[in-house]
PDB file of N, CA and C in Angstrom:
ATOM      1  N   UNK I  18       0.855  -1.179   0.000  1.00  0.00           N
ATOM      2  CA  UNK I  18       0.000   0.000   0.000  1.00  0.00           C
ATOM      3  C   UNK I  18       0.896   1.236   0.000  1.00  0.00           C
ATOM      4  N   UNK I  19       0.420   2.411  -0.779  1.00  0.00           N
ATOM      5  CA  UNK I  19       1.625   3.206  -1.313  1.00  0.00           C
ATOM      6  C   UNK I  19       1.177   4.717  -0.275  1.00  0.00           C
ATOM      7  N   UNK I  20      -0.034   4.274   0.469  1.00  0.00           N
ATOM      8  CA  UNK I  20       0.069   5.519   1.957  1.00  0.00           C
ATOM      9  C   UNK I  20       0.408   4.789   2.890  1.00  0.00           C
ATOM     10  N   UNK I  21       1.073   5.562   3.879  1.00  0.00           N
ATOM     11  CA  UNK I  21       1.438   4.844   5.245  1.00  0.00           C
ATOM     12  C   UNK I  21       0.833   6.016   6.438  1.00  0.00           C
ATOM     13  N   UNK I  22       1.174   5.393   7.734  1.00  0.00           N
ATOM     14  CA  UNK I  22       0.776   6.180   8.831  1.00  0.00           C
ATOM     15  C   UNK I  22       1.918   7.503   8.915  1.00  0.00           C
ATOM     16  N   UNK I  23       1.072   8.459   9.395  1.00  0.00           N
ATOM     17  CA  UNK I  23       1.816   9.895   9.370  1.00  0.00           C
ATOM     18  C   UNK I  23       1.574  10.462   7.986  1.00  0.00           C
ATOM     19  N   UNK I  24       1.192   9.910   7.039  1.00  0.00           N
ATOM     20  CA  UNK I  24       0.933  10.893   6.138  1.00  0.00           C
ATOM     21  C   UNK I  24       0.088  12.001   5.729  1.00  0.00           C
ATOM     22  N   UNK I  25       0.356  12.777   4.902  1.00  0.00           N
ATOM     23  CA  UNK I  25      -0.737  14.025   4.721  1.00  0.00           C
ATOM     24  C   UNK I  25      -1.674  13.857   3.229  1.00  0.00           C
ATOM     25  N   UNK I  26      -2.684  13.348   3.679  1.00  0.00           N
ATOM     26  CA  UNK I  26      -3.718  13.310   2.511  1.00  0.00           C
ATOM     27  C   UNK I  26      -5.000  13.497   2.314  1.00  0.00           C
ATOM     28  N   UNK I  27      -5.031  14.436   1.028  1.00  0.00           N
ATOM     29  CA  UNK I  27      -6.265  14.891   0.812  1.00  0.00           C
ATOM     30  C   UNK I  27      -7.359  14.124  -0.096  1.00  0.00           C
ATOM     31  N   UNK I  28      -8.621  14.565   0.640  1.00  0.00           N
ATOM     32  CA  UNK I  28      -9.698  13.276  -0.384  1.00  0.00           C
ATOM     33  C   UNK I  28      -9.819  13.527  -1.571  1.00  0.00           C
ATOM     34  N   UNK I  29      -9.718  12.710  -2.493  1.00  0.00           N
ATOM     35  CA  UNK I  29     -10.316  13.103  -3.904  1.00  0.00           C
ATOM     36  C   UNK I  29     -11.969  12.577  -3.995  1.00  0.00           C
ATOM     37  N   UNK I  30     -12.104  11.777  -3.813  1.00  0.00           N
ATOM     38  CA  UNK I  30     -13.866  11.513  -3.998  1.00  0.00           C
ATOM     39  C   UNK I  30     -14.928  11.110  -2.293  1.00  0.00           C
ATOM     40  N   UNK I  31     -16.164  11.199  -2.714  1.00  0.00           N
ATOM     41  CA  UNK I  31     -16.683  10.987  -1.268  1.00  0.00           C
ATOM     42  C   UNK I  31     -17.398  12.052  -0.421  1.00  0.00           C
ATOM     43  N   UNK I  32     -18.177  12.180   0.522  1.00  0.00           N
ATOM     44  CA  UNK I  32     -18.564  13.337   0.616  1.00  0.00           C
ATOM     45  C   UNK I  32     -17.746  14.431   1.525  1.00  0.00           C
ATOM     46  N   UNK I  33     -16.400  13.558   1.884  1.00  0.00           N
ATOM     47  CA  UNK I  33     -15.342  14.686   2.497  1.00  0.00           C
ATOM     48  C   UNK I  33     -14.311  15.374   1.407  1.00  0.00           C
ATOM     49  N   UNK I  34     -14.879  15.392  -0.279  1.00  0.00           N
ATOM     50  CA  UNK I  34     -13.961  15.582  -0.906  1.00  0.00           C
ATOM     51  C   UNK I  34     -13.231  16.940  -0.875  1.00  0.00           C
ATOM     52  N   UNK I  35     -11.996  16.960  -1.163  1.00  0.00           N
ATOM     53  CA  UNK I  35     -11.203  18.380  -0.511  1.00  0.00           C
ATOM     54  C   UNK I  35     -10.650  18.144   0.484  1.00  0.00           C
ATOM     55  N   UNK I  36     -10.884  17.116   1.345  1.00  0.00           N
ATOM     56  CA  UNK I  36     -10.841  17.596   3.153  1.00  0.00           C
ATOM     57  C   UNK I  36      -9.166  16.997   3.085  1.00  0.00           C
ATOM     58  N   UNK I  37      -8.053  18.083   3.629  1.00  0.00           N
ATOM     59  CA  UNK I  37      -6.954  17.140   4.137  1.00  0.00           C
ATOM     60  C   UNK I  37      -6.894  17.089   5.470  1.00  0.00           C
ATOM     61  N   UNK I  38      -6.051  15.981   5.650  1.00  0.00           N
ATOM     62  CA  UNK I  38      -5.890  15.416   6.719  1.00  0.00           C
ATOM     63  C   UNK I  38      -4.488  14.363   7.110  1.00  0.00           C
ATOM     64  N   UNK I  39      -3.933  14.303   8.740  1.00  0.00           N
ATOM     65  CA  UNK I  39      -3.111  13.566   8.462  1.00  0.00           C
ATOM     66  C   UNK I  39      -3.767  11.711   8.485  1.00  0.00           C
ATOM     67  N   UNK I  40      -2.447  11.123   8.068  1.00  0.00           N
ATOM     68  CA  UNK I  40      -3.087   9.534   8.496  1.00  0.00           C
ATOM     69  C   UNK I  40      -2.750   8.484   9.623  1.00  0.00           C
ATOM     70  N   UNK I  41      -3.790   8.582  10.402  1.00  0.00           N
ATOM     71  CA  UNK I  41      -4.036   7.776  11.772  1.00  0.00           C
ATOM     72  C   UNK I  41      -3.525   6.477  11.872  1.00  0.00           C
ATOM     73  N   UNK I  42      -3.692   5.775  11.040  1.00  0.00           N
ATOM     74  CA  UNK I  42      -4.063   4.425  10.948  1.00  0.00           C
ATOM     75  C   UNK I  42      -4.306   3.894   9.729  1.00  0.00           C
ATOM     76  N   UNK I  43      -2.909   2.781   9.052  1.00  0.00           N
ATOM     77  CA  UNK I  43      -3.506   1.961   7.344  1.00  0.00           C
ATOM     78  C   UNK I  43      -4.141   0.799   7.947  1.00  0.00           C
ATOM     79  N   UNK I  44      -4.718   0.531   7.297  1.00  0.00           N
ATOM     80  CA  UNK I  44      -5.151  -1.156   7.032  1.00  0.00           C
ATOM     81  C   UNK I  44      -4.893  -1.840   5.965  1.00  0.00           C
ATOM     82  N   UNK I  45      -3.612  -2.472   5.865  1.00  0.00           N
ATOM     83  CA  UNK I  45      -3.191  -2.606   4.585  1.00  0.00           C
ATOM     84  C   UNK I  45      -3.846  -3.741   3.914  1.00  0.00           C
ATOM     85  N   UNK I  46      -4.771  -5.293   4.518  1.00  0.00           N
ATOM     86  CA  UNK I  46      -5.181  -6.277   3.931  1.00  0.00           C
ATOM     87  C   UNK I  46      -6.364  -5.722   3.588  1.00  0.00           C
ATOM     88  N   UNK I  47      -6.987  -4.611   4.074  1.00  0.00           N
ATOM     89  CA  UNK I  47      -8.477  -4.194   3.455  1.00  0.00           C
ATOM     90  C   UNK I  47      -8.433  -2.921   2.496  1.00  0.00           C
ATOM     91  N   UNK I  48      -7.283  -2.529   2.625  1.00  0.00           N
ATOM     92  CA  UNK I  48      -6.596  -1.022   1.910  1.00  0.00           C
ATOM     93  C   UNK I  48      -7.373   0.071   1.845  1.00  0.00           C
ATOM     94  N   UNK I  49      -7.676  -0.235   3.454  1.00  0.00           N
ATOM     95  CA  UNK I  49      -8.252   1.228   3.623  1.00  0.00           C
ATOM     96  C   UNK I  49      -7.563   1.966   4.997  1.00  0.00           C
ATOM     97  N   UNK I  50      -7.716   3.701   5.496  1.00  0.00           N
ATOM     98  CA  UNK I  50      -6.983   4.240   6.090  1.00  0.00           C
ATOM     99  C   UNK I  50      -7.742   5.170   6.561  1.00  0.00           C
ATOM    100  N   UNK I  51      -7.256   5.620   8.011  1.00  0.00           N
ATOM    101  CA  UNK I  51      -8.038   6.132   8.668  1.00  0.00           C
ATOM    102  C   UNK I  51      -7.469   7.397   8.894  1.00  0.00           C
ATOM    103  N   UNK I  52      -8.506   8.447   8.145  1.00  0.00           N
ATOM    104  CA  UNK I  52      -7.964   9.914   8.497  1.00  0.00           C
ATOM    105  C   UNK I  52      -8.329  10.815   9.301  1.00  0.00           C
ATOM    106  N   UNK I  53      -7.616  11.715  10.038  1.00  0.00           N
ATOM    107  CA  UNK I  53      -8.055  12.777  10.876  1.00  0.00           C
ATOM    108  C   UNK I  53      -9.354  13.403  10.203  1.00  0.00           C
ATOM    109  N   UNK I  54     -10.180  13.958  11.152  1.00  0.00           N
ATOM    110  CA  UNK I  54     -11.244  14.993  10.901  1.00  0.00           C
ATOM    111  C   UNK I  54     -11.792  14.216   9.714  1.00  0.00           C
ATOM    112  N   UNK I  55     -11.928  13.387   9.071  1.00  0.00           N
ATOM    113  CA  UNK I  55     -12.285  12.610   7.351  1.00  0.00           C
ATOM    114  C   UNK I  55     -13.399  11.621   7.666  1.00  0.00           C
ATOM    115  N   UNK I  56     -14.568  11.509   7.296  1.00  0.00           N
ATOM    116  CA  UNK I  56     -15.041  10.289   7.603  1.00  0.00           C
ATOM    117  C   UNK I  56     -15.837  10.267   8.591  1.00  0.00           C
ATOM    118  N   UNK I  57     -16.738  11.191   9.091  1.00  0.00           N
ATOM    119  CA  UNK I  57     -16.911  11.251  10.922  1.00  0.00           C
ATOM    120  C   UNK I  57     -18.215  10.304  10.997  1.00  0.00           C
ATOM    121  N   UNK I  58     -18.565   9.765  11.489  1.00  0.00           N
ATOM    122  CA  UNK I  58     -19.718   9.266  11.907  1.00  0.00           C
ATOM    123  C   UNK I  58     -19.967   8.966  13.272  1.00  0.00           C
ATOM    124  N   UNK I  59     -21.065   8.840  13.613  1.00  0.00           N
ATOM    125  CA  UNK I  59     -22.089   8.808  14.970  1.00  0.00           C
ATOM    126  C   UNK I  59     -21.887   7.269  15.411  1.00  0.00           C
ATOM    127  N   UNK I  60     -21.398   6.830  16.562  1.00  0.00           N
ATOM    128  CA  UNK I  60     -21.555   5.386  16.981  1.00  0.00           C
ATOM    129  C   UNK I  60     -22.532   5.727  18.050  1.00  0.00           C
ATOM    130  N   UNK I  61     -23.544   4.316  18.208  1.00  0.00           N
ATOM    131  CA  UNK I  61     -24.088   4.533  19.297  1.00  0.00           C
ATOM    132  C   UNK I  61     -23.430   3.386  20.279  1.00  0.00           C
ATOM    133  N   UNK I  62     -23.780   3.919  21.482  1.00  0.00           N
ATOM    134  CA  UNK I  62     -22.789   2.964  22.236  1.00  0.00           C
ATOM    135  C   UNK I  62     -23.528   3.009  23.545  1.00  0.00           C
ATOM    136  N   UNK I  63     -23.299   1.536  24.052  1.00  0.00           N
ATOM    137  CA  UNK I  63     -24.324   1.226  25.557  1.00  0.00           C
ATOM    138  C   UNK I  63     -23.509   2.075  26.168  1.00  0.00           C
ATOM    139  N   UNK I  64     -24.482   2.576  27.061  1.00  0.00           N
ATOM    140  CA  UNK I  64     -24.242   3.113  28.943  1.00  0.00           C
ATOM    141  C   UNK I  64     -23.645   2.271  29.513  1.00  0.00           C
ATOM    142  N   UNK I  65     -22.917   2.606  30.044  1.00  0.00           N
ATOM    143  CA  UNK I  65     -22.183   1.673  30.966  1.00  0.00           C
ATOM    144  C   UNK I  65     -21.366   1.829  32.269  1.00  0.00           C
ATOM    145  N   UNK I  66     -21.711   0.967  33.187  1.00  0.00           N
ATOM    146  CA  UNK I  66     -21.044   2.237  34.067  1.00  0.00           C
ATOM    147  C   UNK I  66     -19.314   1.870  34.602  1.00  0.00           C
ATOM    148  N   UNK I  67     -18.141   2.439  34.833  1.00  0.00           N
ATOM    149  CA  UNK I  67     -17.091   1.926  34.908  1.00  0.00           C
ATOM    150  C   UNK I  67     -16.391   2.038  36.854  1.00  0.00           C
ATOM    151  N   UNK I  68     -15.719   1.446  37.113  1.00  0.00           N
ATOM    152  CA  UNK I  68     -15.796   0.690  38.421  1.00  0.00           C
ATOM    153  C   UNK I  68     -15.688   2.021  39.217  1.00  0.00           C
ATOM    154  N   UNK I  69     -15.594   3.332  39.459  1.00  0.00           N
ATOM    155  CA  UNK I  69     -15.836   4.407  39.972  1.00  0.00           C
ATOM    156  C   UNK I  69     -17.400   4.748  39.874  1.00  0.00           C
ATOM    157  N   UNK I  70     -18.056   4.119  39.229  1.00  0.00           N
ATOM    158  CA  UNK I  70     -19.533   4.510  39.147  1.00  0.00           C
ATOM    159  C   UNK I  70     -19.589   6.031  38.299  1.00  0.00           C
ATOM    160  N   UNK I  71     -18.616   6.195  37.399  1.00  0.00           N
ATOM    161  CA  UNK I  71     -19.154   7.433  36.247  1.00  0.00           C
ATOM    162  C   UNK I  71     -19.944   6.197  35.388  1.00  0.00           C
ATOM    163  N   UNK I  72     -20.453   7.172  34.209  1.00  0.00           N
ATOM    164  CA  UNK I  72     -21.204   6.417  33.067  1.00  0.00           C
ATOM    165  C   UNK I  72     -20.110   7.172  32.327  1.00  0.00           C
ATOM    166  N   UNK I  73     -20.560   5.740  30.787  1.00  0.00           N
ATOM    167  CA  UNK I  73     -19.392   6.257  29.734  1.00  0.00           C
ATOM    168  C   UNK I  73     -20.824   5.601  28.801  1.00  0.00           C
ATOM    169  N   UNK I  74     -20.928   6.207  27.662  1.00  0.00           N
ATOM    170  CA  UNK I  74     -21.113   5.557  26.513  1.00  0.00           C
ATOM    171  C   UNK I  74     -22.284   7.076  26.170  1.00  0.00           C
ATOM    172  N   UNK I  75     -23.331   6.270  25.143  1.00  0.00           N
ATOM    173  CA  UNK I  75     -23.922   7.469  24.312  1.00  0.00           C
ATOM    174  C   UNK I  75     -23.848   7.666  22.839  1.00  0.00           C
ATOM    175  N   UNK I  76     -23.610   9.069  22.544  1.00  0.00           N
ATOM    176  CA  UNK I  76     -23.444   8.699  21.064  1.00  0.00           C
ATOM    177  C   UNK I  76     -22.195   9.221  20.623  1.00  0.00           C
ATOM    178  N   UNK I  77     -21.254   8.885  20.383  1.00  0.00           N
ATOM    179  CA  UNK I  77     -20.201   8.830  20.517  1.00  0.00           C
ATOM    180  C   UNK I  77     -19.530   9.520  18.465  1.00  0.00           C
ATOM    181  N   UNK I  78     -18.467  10.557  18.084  1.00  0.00           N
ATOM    182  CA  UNK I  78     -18.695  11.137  17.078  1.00  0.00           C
ATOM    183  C   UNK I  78     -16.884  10.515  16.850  1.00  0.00           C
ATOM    184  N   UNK I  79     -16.685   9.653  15.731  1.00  0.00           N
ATOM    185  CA  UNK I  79     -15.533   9.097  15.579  1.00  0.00           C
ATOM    186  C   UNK I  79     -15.477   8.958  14.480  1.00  0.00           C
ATOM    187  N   UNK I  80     -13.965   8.939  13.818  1.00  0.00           N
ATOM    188  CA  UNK I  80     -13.763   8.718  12.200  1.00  0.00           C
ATOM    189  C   UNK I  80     -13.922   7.136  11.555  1.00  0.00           C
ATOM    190  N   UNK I  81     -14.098   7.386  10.487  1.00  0.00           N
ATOM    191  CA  UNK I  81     -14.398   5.657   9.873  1.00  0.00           C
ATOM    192  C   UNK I  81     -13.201   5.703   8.543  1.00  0.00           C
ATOM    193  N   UNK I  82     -12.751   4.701   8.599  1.00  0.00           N
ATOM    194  CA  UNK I  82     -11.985   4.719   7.478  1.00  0.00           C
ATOM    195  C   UNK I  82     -12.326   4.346   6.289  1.00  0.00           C
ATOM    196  N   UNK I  83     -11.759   5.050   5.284  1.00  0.00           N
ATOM    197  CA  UNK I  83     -11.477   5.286   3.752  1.00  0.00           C
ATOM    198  C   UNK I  83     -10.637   4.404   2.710  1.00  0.00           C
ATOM    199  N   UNK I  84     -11.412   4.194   2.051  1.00  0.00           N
ATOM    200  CA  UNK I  84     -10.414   3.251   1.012  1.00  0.00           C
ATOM    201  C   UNK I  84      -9.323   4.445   0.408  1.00  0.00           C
ATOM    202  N   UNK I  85      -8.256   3.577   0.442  1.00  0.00           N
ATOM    203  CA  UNK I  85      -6.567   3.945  -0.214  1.00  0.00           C
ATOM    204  C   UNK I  85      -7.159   5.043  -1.583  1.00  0.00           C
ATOM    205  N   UNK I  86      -7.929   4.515  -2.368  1.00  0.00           N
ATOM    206  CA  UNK I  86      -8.352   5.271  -4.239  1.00  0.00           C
ATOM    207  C   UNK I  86      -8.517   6.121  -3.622  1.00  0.00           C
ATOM    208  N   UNK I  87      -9.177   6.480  -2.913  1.00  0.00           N
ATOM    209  CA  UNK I  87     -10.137   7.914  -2.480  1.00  0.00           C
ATOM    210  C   UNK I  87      -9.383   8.994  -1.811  1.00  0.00           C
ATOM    211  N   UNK I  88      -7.751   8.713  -1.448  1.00  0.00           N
ATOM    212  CA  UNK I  88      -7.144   9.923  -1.484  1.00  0.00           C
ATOM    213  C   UNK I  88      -5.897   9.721  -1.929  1.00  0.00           C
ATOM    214  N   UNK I  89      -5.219  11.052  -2.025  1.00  0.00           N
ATOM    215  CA  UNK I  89      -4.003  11.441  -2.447  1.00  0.00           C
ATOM    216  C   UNK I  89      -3.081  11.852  -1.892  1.00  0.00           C
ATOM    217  N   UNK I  90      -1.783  11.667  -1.881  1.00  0.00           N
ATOM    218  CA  UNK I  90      -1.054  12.187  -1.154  1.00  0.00           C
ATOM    219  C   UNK I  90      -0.439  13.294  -1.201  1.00  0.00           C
ATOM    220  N   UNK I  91      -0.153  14.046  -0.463  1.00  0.00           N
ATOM    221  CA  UNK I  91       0.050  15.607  -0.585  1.00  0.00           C
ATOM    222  C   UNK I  91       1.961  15.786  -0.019  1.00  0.00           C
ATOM    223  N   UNK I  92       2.459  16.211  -1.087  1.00  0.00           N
ATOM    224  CA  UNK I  92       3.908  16.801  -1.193  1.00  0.00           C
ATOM    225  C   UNK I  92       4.021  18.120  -1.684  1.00  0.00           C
ATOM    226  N   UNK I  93       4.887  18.677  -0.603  1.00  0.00           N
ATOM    227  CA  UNK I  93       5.128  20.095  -0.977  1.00  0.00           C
ATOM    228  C   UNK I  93       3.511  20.945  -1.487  1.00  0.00           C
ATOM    229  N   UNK I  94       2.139  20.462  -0.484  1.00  0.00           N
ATOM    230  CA  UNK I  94       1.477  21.272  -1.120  1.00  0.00           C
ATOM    231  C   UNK I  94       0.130  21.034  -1.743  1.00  0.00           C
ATOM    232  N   UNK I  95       0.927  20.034  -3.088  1.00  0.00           N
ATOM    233  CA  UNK I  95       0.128  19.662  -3.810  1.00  0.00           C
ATOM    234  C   UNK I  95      -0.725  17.878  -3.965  1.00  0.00           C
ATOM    235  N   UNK I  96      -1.296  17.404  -4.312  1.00  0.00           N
ATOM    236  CA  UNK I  96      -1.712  15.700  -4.345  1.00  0.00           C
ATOM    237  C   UNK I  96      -0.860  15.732  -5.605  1.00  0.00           C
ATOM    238  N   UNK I  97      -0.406  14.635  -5.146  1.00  0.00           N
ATOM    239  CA  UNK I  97       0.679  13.707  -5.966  1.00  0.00           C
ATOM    240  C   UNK I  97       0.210  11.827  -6.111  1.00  0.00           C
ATOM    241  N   UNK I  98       0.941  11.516  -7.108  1.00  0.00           N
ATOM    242  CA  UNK I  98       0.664   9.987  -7.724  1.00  0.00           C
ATOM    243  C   UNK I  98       1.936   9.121  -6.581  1.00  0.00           C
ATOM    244  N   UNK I  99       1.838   8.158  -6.574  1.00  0.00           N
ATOM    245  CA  UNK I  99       3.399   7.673  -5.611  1.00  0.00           C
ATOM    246  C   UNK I  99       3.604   6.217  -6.228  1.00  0.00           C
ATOM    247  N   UNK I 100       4.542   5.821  -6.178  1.00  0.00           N
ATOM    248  CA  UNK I 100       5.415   5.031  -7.058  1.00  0.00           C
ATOM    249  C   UNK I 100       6.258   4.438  -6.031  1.00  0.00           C
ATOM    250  N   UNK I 101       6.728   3.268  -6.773  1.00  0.00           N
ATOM    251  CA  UNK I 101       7.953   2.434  -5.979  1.00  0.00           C
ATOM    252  C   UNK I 101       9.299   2.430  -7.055  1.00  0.00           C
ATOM    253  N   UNK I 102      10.240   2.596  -6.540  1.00  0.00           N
ATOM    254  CA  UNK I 102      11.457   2.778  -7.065  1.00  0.00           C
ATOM    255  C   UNK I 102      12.919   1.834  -6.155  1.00  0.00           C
ATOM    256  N   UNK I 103      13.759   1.407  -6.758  1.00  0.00           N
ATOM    257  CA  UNK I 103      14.733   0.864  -6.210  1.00  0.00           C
ATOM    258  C   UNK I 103      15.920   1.894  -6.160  1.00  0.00           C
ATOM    259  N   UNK I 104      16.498   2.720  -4.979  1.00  0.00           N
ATOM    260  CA  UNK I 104      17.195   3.837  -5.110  1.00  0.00           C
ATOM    261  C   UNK I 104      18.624   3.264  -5.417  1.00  0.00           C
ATOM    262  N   UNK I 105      19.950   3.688  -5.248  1.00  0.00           N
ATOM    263  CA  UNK I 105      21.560   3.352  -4.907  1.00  0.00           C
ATOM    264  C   UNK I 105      21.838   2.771  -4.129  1.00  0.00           C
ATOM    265  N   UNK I 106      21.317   3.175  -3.310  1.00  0.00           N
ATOM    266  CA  UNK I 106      21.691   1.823  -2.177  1.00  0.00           C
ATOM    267  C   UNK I 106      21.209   0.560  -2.228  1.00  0.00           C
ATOM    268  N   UNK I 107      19.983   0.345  -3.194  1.00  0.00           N
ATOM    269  CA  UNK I 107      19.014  -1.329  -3.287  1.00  0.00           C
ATOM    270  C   UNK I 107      18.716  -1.229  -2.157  1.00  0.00           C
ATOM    271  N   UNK I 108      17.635  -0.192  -1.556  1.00  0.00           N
ATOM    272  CA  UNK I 108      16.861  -0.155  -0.717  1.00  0.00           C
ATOM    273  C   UNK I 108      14.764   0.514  -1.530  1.00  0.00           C
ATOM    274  N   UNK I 109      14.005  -0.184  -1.600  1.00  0.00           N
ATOM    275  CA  UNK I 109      12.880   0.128  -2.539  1.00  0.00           C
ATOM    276  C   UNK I 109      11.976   1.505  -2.005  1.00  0.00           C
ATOM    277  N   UNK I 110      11.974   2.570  -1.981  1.00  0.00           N
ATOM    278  CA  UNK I 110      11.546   4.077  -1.772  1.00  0.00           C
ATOM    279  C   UNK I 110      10.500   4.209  -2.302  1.00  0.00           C
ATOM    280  N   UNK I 111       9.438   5.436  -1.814  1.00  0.00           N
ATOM    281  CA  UNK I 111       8.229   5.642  -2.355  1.00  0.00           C
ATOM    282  C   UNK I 111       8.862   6.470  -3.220  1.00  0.00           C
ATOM    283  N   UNK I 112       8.536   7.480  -4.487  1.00  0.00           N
ATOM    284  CA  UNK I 112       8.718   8.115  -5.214  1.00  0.00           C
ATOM    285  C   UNK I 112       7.362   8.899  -5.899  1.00  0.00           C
ATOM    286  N   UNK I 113       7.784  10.314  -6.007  1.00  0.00           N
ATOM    287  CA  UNK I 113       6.568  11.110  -6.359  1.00  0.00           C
ATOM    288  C   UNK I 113       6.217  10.633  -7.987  1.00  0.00           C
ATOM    289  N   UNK I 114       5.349  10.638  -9.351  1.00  0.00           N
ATOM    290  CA  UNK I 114       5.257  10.027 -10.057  1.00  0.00           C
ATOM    291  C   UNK I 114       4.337  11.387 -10.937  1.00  0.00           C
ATOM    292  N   UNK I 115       4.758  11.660 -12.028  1.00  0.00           N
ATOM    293  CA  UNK I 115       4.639  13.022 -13.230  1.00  0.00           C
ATOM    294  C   UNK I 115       5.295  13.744 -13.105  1.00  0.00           C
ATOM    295  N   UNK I 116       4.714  14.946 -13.751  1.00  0.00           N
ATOM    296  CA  UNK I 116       5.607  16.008 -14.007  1.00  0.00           C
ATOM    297  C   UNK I 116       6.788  16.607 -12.693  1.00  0.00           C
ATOM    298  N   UNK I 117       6.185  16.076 -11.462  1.00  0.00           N
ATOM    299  CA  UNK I 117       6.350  17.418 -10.664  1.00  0.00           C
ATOM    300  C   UNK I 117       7.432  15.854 -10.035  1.00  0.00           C
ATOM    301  N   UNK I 118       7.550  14.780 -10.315  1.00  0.00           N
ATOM    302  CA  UNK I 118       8.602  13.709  -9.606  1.00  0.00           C
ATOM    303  C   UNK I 118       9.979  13.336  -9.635  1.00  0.00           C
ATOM    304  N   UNK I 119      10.554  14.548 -10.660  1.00  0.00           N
ATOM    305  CA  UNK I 119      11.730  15.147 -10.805  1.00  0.00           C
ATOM    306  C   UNK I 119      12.738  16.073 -10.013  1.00  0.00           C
ATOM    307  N   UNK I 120      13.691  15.930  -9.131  1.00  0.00           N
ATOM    308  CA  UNK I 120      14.612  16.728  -8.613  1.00  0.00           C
ATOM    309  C   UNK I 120      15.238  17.273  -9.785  1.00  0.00           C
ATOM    310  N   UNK I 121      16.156  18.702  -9.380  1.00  0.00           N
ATOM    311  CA  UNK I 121      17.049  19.812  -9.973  1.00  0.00           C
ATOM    312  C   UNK I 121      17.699  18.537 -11.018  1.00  0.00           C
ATOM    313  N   UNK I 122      18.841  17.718 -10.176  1.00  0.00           N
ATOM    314  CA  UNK I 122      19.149  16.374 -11.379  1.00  0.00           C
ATOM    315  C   UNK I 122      18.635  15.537 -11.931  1.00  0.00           C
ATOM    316  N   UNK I 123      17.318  15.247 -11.961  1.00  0.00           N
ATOM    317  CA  UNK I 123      16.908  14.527 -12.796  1.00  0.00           C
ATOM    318  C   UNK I 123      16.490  13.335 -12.166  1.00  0.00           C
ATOM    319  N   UNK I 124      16.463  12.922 -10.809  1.00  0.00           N
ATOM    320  CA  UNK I 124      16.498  12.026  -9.666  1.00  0.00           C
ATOM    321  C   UNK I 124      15.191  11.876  -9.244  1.00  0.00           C
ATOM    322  N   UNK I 125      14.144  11.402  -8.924  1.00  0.00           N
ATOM    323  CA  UNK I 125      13.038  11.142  -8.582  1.00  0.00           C
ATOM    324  C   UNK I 125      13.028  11.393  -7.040  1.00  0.00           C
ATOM    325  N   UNK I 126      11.827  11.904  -7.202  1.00  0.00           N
ATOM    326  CA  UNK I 126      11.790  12.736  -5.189  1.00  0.00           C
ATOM    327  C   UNK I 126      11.231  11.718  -4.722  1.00  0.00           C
ATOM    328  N   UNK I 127      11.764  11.482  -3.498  1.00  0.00           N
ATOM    329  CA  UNK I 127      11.820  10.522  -2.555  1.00  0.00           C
ATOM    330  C   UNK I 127      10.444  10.989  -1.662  1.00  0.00           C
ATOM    331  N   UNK I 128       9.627  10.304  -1.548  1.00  0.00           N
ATOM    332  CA  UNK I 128       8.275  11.091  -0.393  1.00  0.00           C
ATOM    333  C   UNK I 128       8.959  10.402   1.112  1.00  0.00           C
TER     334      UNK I 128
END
């Protein structure tokens, strides 16, 4: 999966489209990812009471995660495509991918 945790990405489709955000949490066997502020929905959740005798539960307002297609990753700014590349050392790097995935030499930017 070509997002990982800590990243900065914005939605392209869905009804949070636009929204960036960083990333919480991948799920890489279901390839989906869980973004800040992205996704919010209402859980309802039993009352319950915890061994001090407060109550916890209610309706509770938490993010749901997003399939991988549905956003982009954001470098320097802009959403970018990301790529796998084998660098000099034979170690395999994400890499930015079009116009804009070019360094000053000619070197593919490393995300």
């Amino acid at each position: 999966m070509k997002i990982k945790k800590g990243d900065t990405v914005v939605v392209i489709a869905g009804k949070d489209k636009g929204a960036k955000g960083k990333v919480i949490q991948s799920y890489p066997t279901t390839q989906k990812v869980l973004v800040e502020g992205v996704n919010r929905i209402k859980k309802h959740t039993r009352i319950s009471q915890t061994q001090r005798g407060a109550q916890t539960g209610g309706i509770v307002t938490q993010e749901a995660a997003i399939h991988v297609s549905n956003v982009m990753l954001v470098v320097d700014g802009h959403a970018v495509r990301v790529g796998y590349e084998v660098n000099d050392e034979g170690r395999k790097v994400r890499v930015v991918r079009g116009p804009n995935g070019k360094d000053k030499d000619g070197k593919a930017k490393e995300v």
